[in-house]
């Protein structure tokens, strides 16, 4: 995996161990928790791709059904759920169904106070 791809498009991880490694390696990480067959999850995928391009957040996609410990650890009750980590700490959560690019970019910037 090249560092350049980290900022250009979402990364896909299979489990919590891989997710933790990325959160530890990057200062700002937006995690898109999705499931297969979820139409809202499919609709938000290009949105998080846009967020990866226009913010300094590393965007990661994970299907918590592949690692059920994530459901409990992050209290995921619906998908899509977006989790925002800054310096390894969970600083924000967005679980309001589909949100457009502007709303998600604003969420990232407002939550982290970054410009």
Tab-separated table of C-alpha atoms in Angstrom:
chain	number	residue	atom	x	y	z
A	1	UNK	CA	0.000	0.000	0.000
A	2	UNK	CA	1.521	3.312	-1.014
A	3	UNK	CA	1.270	6.471	1.055
A	4	UNK	CA	-0.055	8.390	-1.939
A	5	UNK	CA	-3.130	6.151	-2.192
A	6	UNK	CA	-3.900	6.887	1.471
A	7	UNK	CA	-4.884	10.459	0.711
A	8	UNK	CA	-6.425	9.944	-2.723
A	9	UNK	CA	-9.036	7.277	-2.060
A	10	UNK	CA	-10.536	5.280	0.788
A	11	UNK	CA	-8.619	2.288	2.079
A	12	UNK	CA	-10.485	-0.944	2.762
A	13	UNK	CA	-9.625	-2.952	5.844
A	14	UNK	CA	-10.861	-6.363	6.899
A	15	UNK	CA	-10.782	-6.234	10.698
A	16	UNK	CA	-10.241	-4.213	13.850
A	17	UNK	CA	-6.536	-5.044	14.059
A	18	UNK	CA	-5.902	-3.563	10.606
A	19	UNK	CA	-8.128	-0.577	11.448
A	20	UNK	CA	-6.245	0.085	14.703
A	21	UNK	CA	-2.930	0.019	12.827
A	22	UNK	CA	-4.120	2.725	10.402
A	23	UNK	CA	-5.602	4.844	13.206
A	24	UNK	CA	-2.252	4.639	15.018
A	25	UNK	CA	-0.284	5.598	11.882
A	26	UNK	CA	-2.303	8.648	10.810
A	27	UNK	CA	-3.234	11.814	12.663
A	28	UNK	CA	-6.736	12.169	11.221
A	29	UNK	CA	-8.803	9.151	10.165
A	30	UNK	CA	-12.415	8.997	8.981
A	31	UNK	CA	-13.837	5.469	9.210
A	32	UNK	CA	-16.861	4.502	7.113
A	33	UNK	CA	-18.605	1.506	8.717
A	34	UNK	CA	-20.759	-0.179	6.074
A	35	UNK	CA	-22.381	-3.483	5.225
A	36	UNK	CA	-22.849	-5.245	1.921
A	37	UNK	CA	-26.286	-4.771	0.438
A	38	UNK	CA	-26.887	-1.487	2.289
A	39	UNK	CA	-28.062	1.018	-0.327
A	40	UNK	CA	-27.249	4.037	1.872
A	41	UNK	CA	-23.756	2.613	2.377
A	42	UNK	CA	-23.314	2.274	-1.380
A	43	UNK	CA	-24.552	5.836	-1.876
A	44	UNK	CA	-22.117	7.302	0.665
A	45	UNK	CA	-19.079	5.510	-0.786
A	46	UNK	CA	-18.384	8.211	-3.438
A	47	UNK	CA	-18.949	10.861	-0.749
A	48	UNK	CA	-16.182	9.469	1.471
A	49	UNK	CA	-14.015	9.250	-1.639
A	50	UNK	CA	-14.544	12.987	-2.144
A	51	UNK	CA	-13.744	13.616	1.527
A	52	UNK	CA	-10.460	11.719	1.089
A	53	UNK	CA	-9.536	14.046	-1.782
A	54	UNK	CA	-10.512	17.396	-0.219
A	55	UNK	CA	-9.449	16.965	3.423
A	56	UNK	CA	-6.271	15.753	5.073
A	57	UNK	CA	-8.149	12.828	6.622
A	58	UNK	CA	-7.172	9.276	5.765
A	59	UNK	CA	-10.464	7.593	4.873
A	60	UNK	CA	-10.954	3.940	5.754
A	61	UNK	CA	-13.871	1.648	4.942
A	62	UNK	CA	-14.630	-1.349	7.133
A	63	UNK	CA	-17.489	-3.835	7.224
A	64	UNK	CA	-18.074	-4.537	10.934
A	65	UNK	CA	-19.821	-7.786	9.978
A	66	UNK	CA	-16.306	-9.104	9.213
A	67	UNK	CA	-15.185	-8.355	12.791
A	68	UNK	CA	-18.117	-8.181	15.197
A	69	UNK	CA	-15.905	-6.818	17.983
A	70	UNK	CA	-16.039	-3.476	16.130
A	71	UNK	CA	-19.821	-3.319	16.619
A	72	UNK	CA	-19.435	-3.390	20.378
A	73	UNK	CA	-16.217	-1.392	20.617
A	74	UNK	CA	-17.645	1.557	18.664
A	75	UNK	CA	-21.358	1.061	19.521
A	76	UNK	CA	-22.360	0.746	15.873
A	77	UNK	CA	-26.148	0.545	15.807
A	78	UNK	CA	-26.798	1.466	12.186
A	79	UNK	CA	-24.934	1.826	8.919
A	80	UNK	CA	-23.497	3.855	7.460
A	81	UNK	CA	-21.746	5.127	10.581
A	82	UNK	CA	-18.813	7.490	10.177
A	83	UNK	CA	-16.247	7.607	12.975
A	84	UNK	CA	-13.635	10.350	13.153
A	85	UNK	CA	-10.331	9.768	14.944
A	86	UNK	CA	-7.738	12.416	15.705
A	87	UNK	CA	-4.376	11.363	17.126
A	88	UNK	CA	-5.769	7.916	17.921
A	89	UNK	CA	-8.825	9.195	19.820
A	90	UNK	CA	-12.449	8.953	18.688
A	91	UNK	CA	-13.533	12.604	18.416
A	92	UNK	CA	-16.714	12.416	16.354
A	93	UNK	CA	-19.502	10.191	15.093
A	94	UNK	CA	-22.015	10.672	12.284
A	95	UNK	CA	-24.775	8.068	12.073
A	96	UNK	CA	-27.528	10.032	10.360
A	97	UNK	CA	-27.944	7.911	7.238
A	98	UNK	CA	-26.824	9.346	3.920
A	99	UNK	CA	-25.007	12.675	4.056
A	100	UNK	CA	-23.592	14.576	1.096
A	101	UNK	CA	-19.976	15.560	0.570
A	102	UNK	CA	-20.426	19.077	1.972
A	103	UNK	CA	-21.987	17.763	5.189
A	104	UNK	CA	-19.258	15.167	5.760
A	105	UNK	CA	-16.440	17.615	4.955
A	106	UNK	CA	-17.999	20.112	7.383
A	107	UNK	CA	-18.258	17.341	10.014
A	108	UNK	CA	-14.532	16.565	9.625
A	109	UNK	CA	-13.460	20.199	9.698
A	110	UNK	CA	-15.770	21.323	12.512
A	111	UNK	CA	-15.029	18.340	14.712
A	112	UNK	CA	-11.265	18.718	14.425
A	113	UNK	CA	-11.161	22.519	14.148
A	114	UNK	CA	-8.951	22.122	11.069
A	115	UNK	CA	-9.133	24.392	8.060
